[in-house]
XYZ file of C-alpha atoms in Angstrom:
595
model
C 51.594 194.565 -33.110
C 53.554 191.892 -35.039
C 56.838 193.826 -34.762
C 56.237 194.403 -30.872
C 55.672 190.864 -30.617
C 58.961 190.203 -32.406
C 60.874 192.631 -30.423
C 59.581 190.970 -27.060
C 60.288 187.639 -28.272
C 63.959 188.693 -29.198
C 64.306 190.294 -25.963
C 63.369 187.365 -24.016
C 65.572 185.072 -26.105
C 68.517 187.282 -25.274
C 67.943 186.563 -21.640
C 67.917 182.819 -21.944
C 71.667 182.284 -21.715
C 71.962 184.445 -18.850
C 69.130 182.884 -17.035
C 70.521 179.411 -17.849
C 73.811 180.330 -16.374
C 72.363 181.945 -13.301
C 70.303 178.897 -12.590
C 73.691 177.297 -11.745
C 74.107 179.681 -8.996
C 72.419 178.919 -5.704
C 70.021 181.946 -4.760
C 70.731 183.768 -1.720
C 67.894 182.120 0.051
C 69.442 178.678 -0.663
C 72.678 179.980 0.913
C 71.145 181.089 3.991
C 68.605 178.187 4.063
C 70.325 175.418 6.221
C 68.508 172.580 4.604
C 70.210 171.045 1.407
C 69.480 168.597 -1.317
C 70.006 167.790 -4.871
C 68.613 170.339 -7.303
C 67.302 167.668 -9.583
C 66.984 163.732 -9.712
C 66.310 161.394 -12.365
C 64.822 157.863 -12.342
C 63.703 155.413 -14.983
C 60.088 154.476 -15.477
C 59.170 151.788 -13.011
C 62.568 152.344 -11.383
C 63.232 154.126 -8.001
C 65.156 157.235 -6.908
C 66.792 158.149 -3.446
C 66.906 161.754 -2.337
C 69.312 162.842 0.281
C 68.553 165.907 2.397
C 70.952 167.573 4.628
C 70.108 169.528 7.850
C 72.398 171.029 10.628
C 73.146 168.681 13.594
C 71.474 170.811 16.492
C 69.267 169.018 19.121
C 66.343 170.849 17.877
C 66.953 169.370 14.296
C 67.700 165.864 15.253
C 64.160 165.525 16.790
C 62.141 167.617 14.568
C 59.730 166.457 11.952
C 61.173 165.491 8.592
C 58.928 165.474 5.402
C 58.770 165.118 1.699
C 55.996 167.079 0.005
C 54.613 167.758 -3.678
C 54.458 171.424 -4.488
C 51.143 172.937 -5.715
C 50.161 176.392 -6.645
C 49.841 177.836 -3.033
C 50.942 174.800 -0.844
C 53.073 171.829 -0.481
C 51.258 168.598 0.084
C 52.751 166.158 2.357
C 53.916 162.801 0.605
C 55.651 161.351 3.505
C 56.786 162.370 7.047
C 58.940 161.042 9.945
C 55.850 160.909 11.970
C 54.507 157.844 9.885
C 52.210 159.489 7.557
C 52.147 158.557 3.792
C 49.717 160.048 1.413
C 47.201 157.930 -0.501
C 48.644 156.540 -3.805
C 52.191 156.406 -2.306
C 51.663 153.536 0.373
C 54.170 150.850 -0.321
C 56.430 152.811 -2.579
C 57.702 155.805 -0.484
C 59.742 155.672 2.756
C 61.680 158.169 4.876
C 64.669 157.330 6.919
C 66.479 159.721 9.370
C 70.130 159.524 10.403
C 70.155 162.292 13.186
C 73.653 161.711 14.006
C 74.881 162.319 10.579
C 72.567 165.269 10.015
C 70.834 163.571 6.971
C 67.383 161.917 5.937
C 66.940 159.798 2.917
C 63.457 159.712 0.751
C 63.159 156.759 -1.278
C 60.475 156.620 -4.050
C 59.724 153.497 -6.252
C 57.377 152.396 -8.961
C 58.056 155.647 -10.617
C 55.461 156.857 -13.117
C 55.400 159.556 -15.594
C 52.853 161.341 -13.277
C 55.594 161.509 -10.516
C 57.470 164.224 -12.479
C 57.360 167.676 -11.059
C 58.707 169.844 -8.019
C 59.011 168.506 -4.497
C 60.444 169.842 -1.198
C 62.493 167.827 1.674
C 62.373 169.867 4.776
C 62.247 170.108 8.502
C 59.211 171.291 10.743
C 56.002 172.322 9.132
C 55.366 172.377 5.589
C 54.724 176.031 5.122
C 58.031 177.055 6.692
C 61.198 178.209 4.946
C 63.185 175.222 6.217
C 62.920 173.184 3.094
C 64.848 172.618 -0.150
C 63.186 172.373 -3.677
C 64.015 169.201 -5.650
C 62.909 168.533 -9.277
C 62.106 164.779 -10.070
C 62.380 163.670 -13.555
C 61.080 160.296 -14.817
C 62.796 158.987 -18.110
C 61.579 156.181 -20.256
C 65.444 155.173 -20.623
C 67.589 153.636 -21.421
C 69.908 155.813 -19.556
C 69.466 158.549 -16.948
C 71.857 161.591 -16.484
C 74.509 161.366 -13.859
C 73.639 163.437 -10.824
C 75.866 166.016 -9.332
C 77.782 164.761 -6.060
C 76.414 166.668 -3.115
C 78.749 168.356 -0.215
C 77.282 169.722 2.619
C 79.839 171.688 4.573
C 79.681 173.924 7.826
C 80.823 177.553 7.453
C 84.656 177.842 7.847
C 84.941 174.128 7.570
C 86.664 172.035 4.773
C 85.641 169.675 2.116
C 87.528 166.892 0.130
C 86.390 166.041 -3.335
C 87.591 162.945 -5.089
C 87.279 162.643 -8.791
C 88.329 159.501 -10.839
C 88.334 159.308 -14.722
C 90.340 156.147 -15.473
C 93.617 154.892 -16.674
C 93.113 156.770 -20.127
C 93.389 160.120 -18.315
C 96.512 159.241 -16.125
C 98.685 161.907 -17.731
C 95.934 164.534 -18.941
C 95.551 167.618 -17.048
C 93.365 167.501 -14.078
C 91.352 170.541 -12.863
C 88.543 172.073 -10.808
C 86.270 174.932 -11.997
C 83.373 176.779 -10.676
C 80.397 177.485 -12.995
C 79.715 181.280 -13.657
C 77.847 183.215 -16.197
C 80.889 183.307 -18.569
C 81.631 179.701 -18.217
C 83.561 177.561 -15.682
C 86.314 179.706 -13.917
C 89.389 177.544 -13.365
C 90.137 177.186 -9.601
C 93.058 174.816 -9.464
C 94.688 172.443 -11.855
C 97.773 170.028 -11.989
C 99.676 172.788 -13.977
C 100.063 174.697 -10.768
C 97.502 177.338 -11.373
C 95.573 178.458 -8.447
C 92.803 181.112 -8.339
C 93.610 184.024 -6.239
C 90.566 183.723 -3.915
C 91.638 180.037 -3.222
C 95.250 180.649 -2.673
C 96.448 179.060 0.615
C 93.231 177.169 1.189
C 93.040 174.540 -1.732
C 95.131 171.629 -2.407
C 95.228 169.186 -5.503
C 96.750 165.809 -4.855
C 96.957 162.746 -7.149
C 95.585 159.513 -5.707
C 97.183 156.081 -6.008
C 94.845 154.981 -8.546
C 95.814 156.208 -12.216
C 93.502 159.068 -13.499
C 92.180 159.613 -9.916
C 92.746 162.970 -7.686
C 91.418 164.779 -4.755
C 90.821 168.443 -4.054
C 90.655 169.779 -0.578
C 89.265 173.234 0.219
C 89.377 174.787 3.563
C 88.056 178.242 5.232
C 84.873 177.749 3.291
C 82.925 180.791 3.162
C 79.488 181.745 1.827
C 81.101 182.751 -1.654
C 82.254 179.230 -2.097
C 78.917 177.613 -2.450
C 77.830 176.616 -5.826
C 78.160 174.149 -8.642
C 81.863 173.115 -9.633
C 83.040 170.744 -12.212
C 86.127 168.615 -11.828
C 87.652 167.369 -14.972
C 90.370 165.730 -16.886
C 91.366 167.616 -20.076
C 90.208 171.140 -21.076
C 86.842 172.307 -20.219
C 84.519 172.708 -23.204
C 87.096 171.354 -25.525
C 88.287 167.884 -24.498
C 88.097 165.265 -21.714
C 85.482 164.403 -19.126
C 83.810 166.344 -16.166
C 81.870 165.508 -12.995
C 79.427 167.963 -11.323
C 79.926 168.864 -7.771
C 77.374 170.828 -5.739
C 78.672 172.478 -2.848
C 76.378 174.015 -0.135
C 77.673 176.078 2.814
C 75.597 176.357 6.028
C 75.829 178.044 9.348
C 76.481 175.597 12.107
C 78.072 175.578 15.320
C 79.994 178.451 16.231
C 83.654 177.322 16.613
C 85.689 180.516 16.562
C 88.911 180.584 14.162
C 90.499 183.669 15.395
C 92.472 185.913 12.794
C 93.295 184.355 9.495
C 96.468 186.513 9.067
C 99.278 186.630 11.604
C 102.129 189.046 11.527
C 105.788 188.139 12.792
C 109.024 190.252 13.259
C 112.261 188.810 11.649
C 114.090 187.027 14.391
C 110.901 186.910 16.645
C 108.257 184.403 17.087
C 104.355 183.976 16.359
C 101.759 182.051 18.262
C 98.941 180.568 16.269
C 95.719 179.071 17.846
C 93.552 176.533 16.117
C 90.127 175.318 17.160
C 88.634 172.173 16.649
C 85.446 170.248 17.321
C 85.129 168.189 20.467
C 84.761 165.181 18.375
C 88.325 165.630 17.150
C 89.908 165.288 20.533
C 91.447 162.093 19.972
C 92.361 162.500 16.421
C 95.822 163.086 15.134
C 96.534 166.801 14.684
C 99.392 168.375 12.555
C 100.561 171.646 11.182
C 101.841 171.914 7.710
C 102.923 174.730 5.377
C 100.726 175.108 2.123
C 102.417 174.955 -1.393
C 100.808 174.625 -4.747
C 101.475 170.974 -5.014
C 100.817 169.854 -1.377
C 101.063 170.657 2.324
C 104.503 169.989 3.916
C 103.990 168.515 7.439
C 106.109 170.490 9.870
C 105.023 168.907 13.176
C 102.229 166.598 14.509
C 100.755 165.453 17.718
C 102.729 162.006 17.614
C 106.119 163.617 18.070
C 107.015 164.395 14.484
C 109.008 167.392 13.834
C 110.585 168.131 10.398
C 114.491 168.532 10.502
C 114.307 172.165 8.900
C 112.167 173.178 12.098
C 114.097 171.264 14.709
C 114.310 173.490 17.815
C 112.106 176.279 16.873
C 108.528 174.836 16.712
C 106.211 173.371 19.305
C 102.563 172.155 19.608
C 100.408 172.311 22.492
C 96.908 170.614 22.608
C 94.464 171.846 25.013
C 91.438 169.309 25.106
C 89.641 171.263 27.834
C 88.789 174.172 25.418
C 89.383 172.221 22.110
C 92.375 174.542 21.238
C 95.748 173.523 19.430
C 98.500 176.207 19.976
C 101.532 176.137 17.580
C 104.577 178.422 18.410
C 107.252 179.098 15.639
C 110.339 181.232 16.461
C 113.540 182.380 14.855
C 111.417 183.824 12.035
C 112.734 184.453 8.627
C 111.556 185.849 5.368
C 111.313 182.358 4.168
C 108.740 181.568 6.631
C 105.985 183.704 5.104
C 103.119 181.981 3.500
C 100.087 179.764 4.463
C 99.985 177.279 7.211
C 97.182 174.695 7.875
C 96.186 173.158 11.145
C 94.651 169.701 10.307
C 93.390 166.482 11.718
C 92.872 163.052 10.312
C 89.013 163.459 10.635
C 87.444 163.942 7.180
C 84.500 165.995 8.662
C 87.039 168.276 10.891
C 87.776 171.669 10.069
C 91.036 172.605 8.526
C 92.115 175.909 9.649
C 94.244 178.234 7.154
C 96.331 181.072 8.384
C 98.430 183.270 6.487
C 101.914 184.406 8.028
C 103.470 187.710 6.940
C 107.062 188.595 8.074
C 107.570 192.215 8.685
C 110.606 194.328 9.646
C 111.111 195.156 13.417
C 112.939 194.067 16.427
C 111.852 191.089 18.677
C 110.824 191.997 22.302
C 112.799 189.264 23.849
C 116.669 189.444 23.435
C 119.810 187.620 24.218
C 122.463 185.414 23.092
C 121.361 182.722 20.358
C 124.093 180.490 20.967
C 126.011 179.512 24.297
C 128.859 177.161 24.408
C 130.254 175.531 27.698
C 132.608 172.621 28.661
C 131.538 169.631 30.701
C 131.871 170.453 34.339
C 131.740 174.316 34.019
C 129.066 176.834 34.781
C 126.855 178.317 32.298
C 124.109 180.892 32.187
C 121.385 181.524 29.504
C 120.144 185.039 29.619
C 116.811 186.431 28.212
C 115.858 190.245 28.561
C 112.309 191.200 28.059
C 110.752 194.735 27.852
C 108.393 196.561 30.556
C 105.334 195.418 28.791
C 105.843 191.979 29.813
C 106.967 192.655 33.465
C 103.608 191.535 34.801
C 103.376 188.282 32.538
C 104.548 184.898 33.693
C 107.954 184.183 32.415
C 109.407 180.595 31.954
C 112.359 178.622 30.568
C 111.845 175.337 29.033
C 113.922 172.677 27.276
C 112.802 171.865 23.927
C 112.046 168.403 22.690
C 110.186 166.579 19.620
C 107.179 166.247 22.024
C 106.891 169.868 23.235
C 109.107 172.262 25.492
C 109.418 170.884 29.118
C 109.279 173.836 31.774
C 112.517 174.002 33.917
C 111.806 175.030 37.322
C 113.902 175.658 40.523
C 112.331 172.709 42.294
C 113.228 170.228 39.610
C 114.944 167.559 41.541
C 116.143 165.846 38.479
C 118.708 168.613 38.122
C 119.206 170.033 41.627
C 121.956 172.609 40.457
C 119.697 174.096 37.866
C 117.807 177.229 38.881
C 115.688 180.028 37.308
C 115.549 183.529 38.616
C 114.634 186.778 37.319
C 116.732 190.078 37.715
C 113.918 192.572 38.322
C 116.371 195.560 37.957
C 117.738 194.386 34.420
C 114.332 192.725 33.647
C 116.353 189.675 32.611
C 115.378 185.908 33.147
C 118.484 183.784 33.851
C 118.770 180.093 33.593
C 122.064 179.055 35.432
C 123.921 175.756 35.308
C 126.327 175.266 38.080
C 127.957 172.088 36.485
C 127.141 171.423 32.881
C 126.734 168.057 31.722
C 126.421 166.595 28.073
C 122.808 165.780 28.526
C 122.090 169.476 29.202
C 123.046 170.465 25.519
C 120.166 171.289 23.267
C 117.610 174.058 22.612
C 116.083 176.094 25.324
C 113.241 178.712 25.149
C 112.478 181.520 27.249
C 108.941 182.821 26.861
C 106.054 184.882 28.416
C 102.516 183.782 29.013
C 99.463 185.740 30.056
C 96.352 184.407 31.572
C 97.335 180.960 30.163
C 98.001 181.957 26.739
C 101.328 181.762 25.173
C 103.133 184.781 24.093
C 106.445 185.543 22.644
C 109.315 183.011 22.643
C 113.267 183.186 22.088
C 115.197 179.944 21.169
C 118.872 179.801 22.606
C 121.053 176.746 21.773
C 123.401 175.338 24.417
C 126.399 173.469 23.104
C 128.389 171.228 25.413
C 132.042 169.995 24.661
C 134.526 167.905 26.554
C 132.795 164.628 27.070
C 131.259 161.546 25.468
C 127.549 161.234 25.531
C 126.043 157.613 25.906
C 122.627 156.454 25.401
C 119.559 158.427 24.279
C 119.390 161.199 26.981
C 120.914 163.938 24.606
C 118.464 163.701 21.825
C 117.159 167.036 22.166
C 120.185 168.211 20.295
C 121.209 167.245 16.652
C 124.149 169.197 15.386
C 123.860 168.014 11.909
C 120.292 169.482 11.518
C 121.115 172.844 12.838
C 121.620 176.286 11.013
C 124.959 177.823 11.647
C 124.648 180.910 13.712
C 126.824 184.004 13.287
C 130.109 183.627 15.277
C 129.645 187.092 16.600
C 126.622 185.908 18.649
C 128.477 182.949 20.330
C 129.533 183.188 24.043
C 132.265 180.909 25.151
C 132.282 180.039 28.877
C 135.254 177.727 29.385
C 136.848 177.087 33.013
C 138.884 180.238 34.037
C 142.656 179.882 34.673
C 143.839 179.864 38.160
C 145.567 183.197 38.147
C 142.413 184.780 36.614
C 140.329 183.287 39.492
C 142.809 184.730 41.973
C 143.021 188.103 40.659
C 139.298 188.403 40.053
C 139.092 188.446 43.999
C 141.014 191.752 44.041
C 138.644 194.768 43.845
C 139.496 197.024 41.002
C 138.122 200.123 39.656
C 137.914 199.436 35.751
C 137.839 202.593 33.226
C 137.392 201.569 29.721
C 137.771 204.088 27.058
C 137.605 203.887 23.147
C 141.172 204.237 22.941
C 141.952 201.154 25.162
C 139.804 198.267 23.566
C 141.941 195.786 25.296
C 140.745 196.940 28.769
C 138.082 194.387 28.896
C 140.958 191.719 29.381
C 141.217 192.644 33.130
C 143.992 191.077 35.259
C 144.905 188.471 32.394
C 146.390 191.364 30.547
C 148.778 191.974 33.434
C 149.981 188.359 33.664
C 150.418 188.134 29.825
C 152.636 191.455 30.038
C 154.828 190.030 32.911
C 155.334 186.707 31.042
C 156.318 188.569 27.886
C 158.949 190.720 29.467
C 160.321 187.822 31.380
C 160.627 185.716 28.275
C 162.462 188.444 26.355
C 164.997 188.912 29.249
C 165.634 185.086 29.201
C 166.384 185.188 25.558
C 168.853 188.105 25.853
C 170.568 186.710 28.821
C 170.974 183.586 26.980
C 172.307 185.297 24.017
C 174.706 187.312 26.094
C 175.968 184.174 27.837
C 176.905 182.570 24.358
C 178.362 185.849 23.337
C 180.531 185.983 26.487
C 181.750 182.552 26.115
C 183.024 182.886 22.709
C 184.897 186.296 23.463
C 186.633 184.519 26.311
C 187.681 181.809 24.062
C 189.076 184.348 21.438
C 191.056 186.643 23.683
C 192.279 186.658 27.299
C 192.939 190.440 27.158
C 189.379 191.021 27.824
C 188.204 190.823 31.409
C 184.949 189.672 32.815
C 184.629 192.803 34.847
C 184.643 194.919 31.605
C 181.582 193.159 30.644
C 179.866 193.570 33.892
C 180.722 197.435 33.607
C 179.543 197.713 30.110
C 176.515 195.924 30.195
C 173.559 196.671 32.606
C 169.742 196.589 32.626
C 169.735 200.175 31.725
C 170.807 199.256 28.154
C 167.604 197.375 27.473
C 164.852 199.443 26.282
C 161.865 199.959 28.500
C 158.856 197.724 27.921
C 156.565 200.524 27.906
C 158.228 201.919 24.823
C 157.206 198.897 22.931
C 153.520 199.399 24.133
C 153.411 197.025 27.099
C 152.278 198.214 30.459
C 152.011 197.055 33.865
C 148.235 197.173 33.820
C 146.902 198.376 30.494
C 143.528 199.148 32.122
C 145.048 201.334 34.720
C 147.197 204.427 35.021
C 149.965 204.390 38.033
C 147.576 206.289 40.238
C 144.728 203.836 39.706
C 146.427 200.624 40.839
C 145.011 199.038 43.780
C 147.406 198.652 46.508
C 147.911 195.301 48.267
C 149.158 195.602 51.743
C 151.403 198.364 53.047
C 151.457 202.172 51.953
């Protein structure tokens, strides 16, 4: 029997480390239980403790009974409740205070005695219901009590900011956050740039202004994130200091967040929606790109736009449905990564989205850059596929405060109109008389049932004038990324002869062997001018030569020169590659008057 007892004891001892480590984990029931409080509180003999218990801020919970009870074998005896009850022996030294707007109630126990040690529960409703959290109370004779873990009660898919401070002595020491597990404390993030894969794109570590202080923000919190963490300075288990952080995740109000991964095509666009709580309608909202050492702000609701994203990002806030829409176009491989929708509200959700760039062709096509001179006409074209035929199409002019729709009825620019060529499925934005104030970025896009879809950005450059004032701030040439020259379209005023000839109907036949056919009537004018110039030069040379010959000899008559020199002696212009009309054969020329 002694051998069996020894083996049993050894077996139980082998389980102690595992159980000790497992106690650091919140059990499944605790994750599913919306009530949360400290796992353990400590107080000095004759001193006091304050227990903070959290609950979801629903209407029912706000008005429900809150209580603090002491566990017995098969029940939990009420010590104090929000209904005004106080158990005998606790009058004058226990109180409960509810803060329904914050979703928290406090239990204060004073005059602590050694007999107060034990297990308690804070909860909502009836004592025998599961809506409660177990708290162990320890009373110490002093002189010190252990530091309690800092509690964080966060809604599912919400975010949390943890601040840790270790003083000037640790200003240059490695800072970190680790999560307690069976095998130790798993590193989540540190100041060396290491980030756990499960937290990539949704965690940030930032140094605070005070030396030795830093903050950690985690967003998109899930059930698996609940647990006990340590923030520290130094190396866990070897050097430095640590601080316990107890994080609880609960399922609160249902605020949809949509897909966490968004796919975009090179050269195309993406539309990202972020939902926020109604309480954050008046807060500053911004969109940033996540990096291991911070989140670079791209655009915010106050009109800020990063120079690197000028002309290709816009933000739309819809307070009616608490939705923030961000559109990013002209996508490149460098745009892949994690993006955060954020507000300046500490309790607000911070939404994380991953953008992946894939190969493919954008659905909206057209020129990326158009150039025009002041006073000349210009046209921006945007072609769309059949799948967008029933969608709402629009053109808008981009500014730092959004993209202002351009409509045919816009009286501020009477000669501006938008129409759609249904046959070619092309949306046209026409300028009859371009002004310098028209230069900038224009977007064509589609919408369906009020939801923004794909967009395409086109830059209009205007030359030939001087811009005064601030009306042309929509365009900043110094901040623009140069576009390939092959994608540019020049629209200068046409020459008079081209305008006249363009009115004559012609049948054009373009072949691969005649690449210059696209020149049209201007090729005819160029050929005639070239032949005339050659003839004038030869005539001048002939006159000079003739004059010198006359001076040298009187035996040569003028008539002999007239006899020996004629226009037939000149080579035909066609033998040198010229043509009356390079785009037409003789039988294809248009007859103007007569037979």
